[in-house]
């Protein structure tokens, strides 16, 4: 655990939330009939904007990320 914590702390960065992230997450909330949390959809939108891989174990969020063309992986598949 300590090794993973140190790894993450050394690479942690804060990401600014843009107004477009909020708008896009709200649109997706409606599209997916409020079945996925706004917070999860914000992470998806930020990942998409930053061209980053979304890391999650949530199967439904993994499915939605594929539908929305956002690269995603489970932590164990990403090498964590």
mmCIF file of C-alpha atoms in Angstrom:
data_model
loop_
_atom_site.group_PDB
_atom_site.id
_atom_site.type_symbol
_atom_site.label_atom_id
_atom_site.label_comp_id
_atom_site.label_asym_id
_atom_site.label_seq_id
_atom_site.Cartn_x
_atom_site.Cartn_y
_atom_site.Cartn_z
ATOM 1 C CA UNK A 1 0.000 0.000 0.000
ATOM 2 C CA UNK A 2 2.712 2.458 0.966
ATOM 3 C CA UNK A 3 4.432 1.977 -2.401
ATOM 4 C CA UNK A 4 1.213 2.721 -4.306
ATOM 5 C CA UNK A 5 0.456 5.760 -2.148
ATOM 6 C CA UNK A 6 3.938 7.161 -2.771
ATOM 7 C CA UNK A 7 3.563 6.494 -6.506
ATOM 8 C CA UNK A 8 0.269 8.378 -6.656
ATOM 9 C CA UNK A 9 1.410 11.278 -4.488
ATOM 10 C CA UNK A 10 4.465 11.822 -6.678
ATOM 11 C CA UNK A 11 2.266 12.103 -9.765
ATOM 12 C CA UNK A 12 -0.853 13.795 -8.390
ATOM 13 C CA UNK A 13 -1.991 16.939 -10.126
ATOM 14 C CA UNK A 14 -5.045 19.091 -9.693
ATOM 15 C CA UNK A 15 -7.270 19.470 -12.718
ATOM 16 C CA UNK A 16 -9.398 22.552 -13.211
ATOM 17 C CA UNK A 17 -13.085 21.950 -13.772
ATOM 18 C CA UNK A 18 -14.182 23.856 -16.872
ATOM 19 C CA UNK A 19 -17.719 25.146 -17.476
ATOM 20 C CA UNK A 20 -17.927 22.870 -20.536
ATOM 21 C CA UNK A 21 -17.286 19.858 -18.269
ATOM 22 C CA UNK A 22 -20.315 20.765 -16.173
ATOM 23 C CA UNK A 23 -22.526 21.347 -19.221
ATOM 24 C CA UNK A 24 -21.459 18.116 -20.898
ATOM 25 C CA UNK A 25 -21.963 16.104 -17.688
ATOM 26 C CA UNK A 26 -25.506 17.494 -17.332
ATOM 27 C CA UNK A 27 -26.280 16.526 -20.936
ATOM 28 C CA UNK A 28 -24.984 13.016 -20.348
ATOM 29 C CA UNK A 29 -27.030 12.772 -17.153
ATOM 30 C CA UNK A 30 -30.172 13.254 -19.220
ATOM 31 C CA UNK A 31 -28.969 11.014 -22.030
ATOM 32 C CA UNK A 32 -28.375 8.133 -19.610
ATOM 33 C CA UNK A 33 -31.598 8.831 -17.693
ATOM 34 C CA UNK A 34 -29.802 9.810 -14.472
ATOM 35 C CA UNK A 35 -28.564 6.245 -14.085
ATOM 36 C CA UNK A 36 -24.959 7.399 -13.566
ATOM 37 C CA UNK A 37 -23.923 9.948 -10.960
ATOM 38 C CA UNK A 38 -23.118 13.495 -11.971
ATOM 39 C CA UNK A 39 -19.702 13.134 -10.287
ATOM 40 C CA UNK A 40 -18.855 10.076 -12.394
ATOM 41 C CA UNK A 41 -19.953 11.872 -15.538
ATOM 42 C CA UNK A 42 -17.810 14.882 -14.609
ATOM 43 C CA UNK A 43 -14.799 12.578 -14.415
ATOM 44 C CA UNK A 44 -15.718 11.130 -17.789
ATOM 45 C CA UNK A 45 -16.024 14.612 -19.338
ATOM 46 C CA UNK A 46 -12.722 15.771 -17.860
ATOM 47 C CA UNK A 47 -10.996 12.642 -19.158
ATOM 48 C CA UNK A 48 -12.432 13.252 -22.606
ATOM 49 C CA UNK A 49 -11.378 16.916 -22.661
ATOM 50 C CA UNK A 50 -7.871 16.098 -21.484
ATOM 51 C CA UNK A 51 -7.548 13.068 -23.763
ATOM 52 C CA UNK A 52 -6.828 10.975 -20.678
ATOM 53 C CA UNK A 53 -7.710 7.414 -19.756
ATOM 54 C CA UNK A 54 -10.551 7.135 -17.249
ATOM 55 C CA UNK A 55 -9.716 4.632 -14.495
ATOM 56 C CA UNK A 56 -12.729 2.990 -12.834
ATOM 57 C CA UNK A 57 -14.086 -0.341 -11.676
ATOM 58 C CA UNK A 58 -17.676 0.726 -12.319
ATOM 59 C CA UNK A 59 -18.874 -1.575 -15.113
ATOM 60 C CA UNK A 60 -21.647 0.753 -16.185
ATOM 61 C CA UNK A 61 -19.278 3.730 -16.362
ATOM 62 C CA UNK A 62 -16.826 1.638 -18.405
ATOM 63 C CA UNK A 63 -19.650 0.852 -20.833
ATOM 64 C CA UNK A 64 -20.730 4.494 -21.086
ATOM 65 C CA UNK A 65 -17.144 5.617 -21.614
ATOM 66 C CA UNK A 66 -16.875 3.253 -24.595
ATOM 67 C CA UNK A 67 -20.148 4.614 -25.989
ATOM 68 C CA UNK A 68 -18.850 8.171 -25.556
ATOM 69 C CA UNK A 69 -15.443 7.322 -27.070
ATOM 70 C CA UNK A 70 -13.511 7.990 -23.875
ATOM 71 C CA UNK A 71 -10.654 5.551 -23.265
ATOM 72 C CA UNK A 72 -11.129 3.732 -19.965
ATOM 73 C CA UNK A 73 -9.571 0.901 -17.996
ATOM 74 C CA UNK A 74 -9.953 -0.889 -14.697
ATOM 75 C CA UNK A 75 -7.102 -0.093 -12.267
ATOM 76 C CA UNK A 76 -5.735 -3.639 -12.488
ATOM 77 C CA UNK A 77 -5.609 -3.355 -16.284
ATOM 78 C CA UNK A 78 -3.831 -0.013 -16.077
ATOM 79 C CA UNK A 79 -0.981 -1.332 -13.985
ATOM 80 C CA UNK A 80 -2.048 0.034 -10.583
#
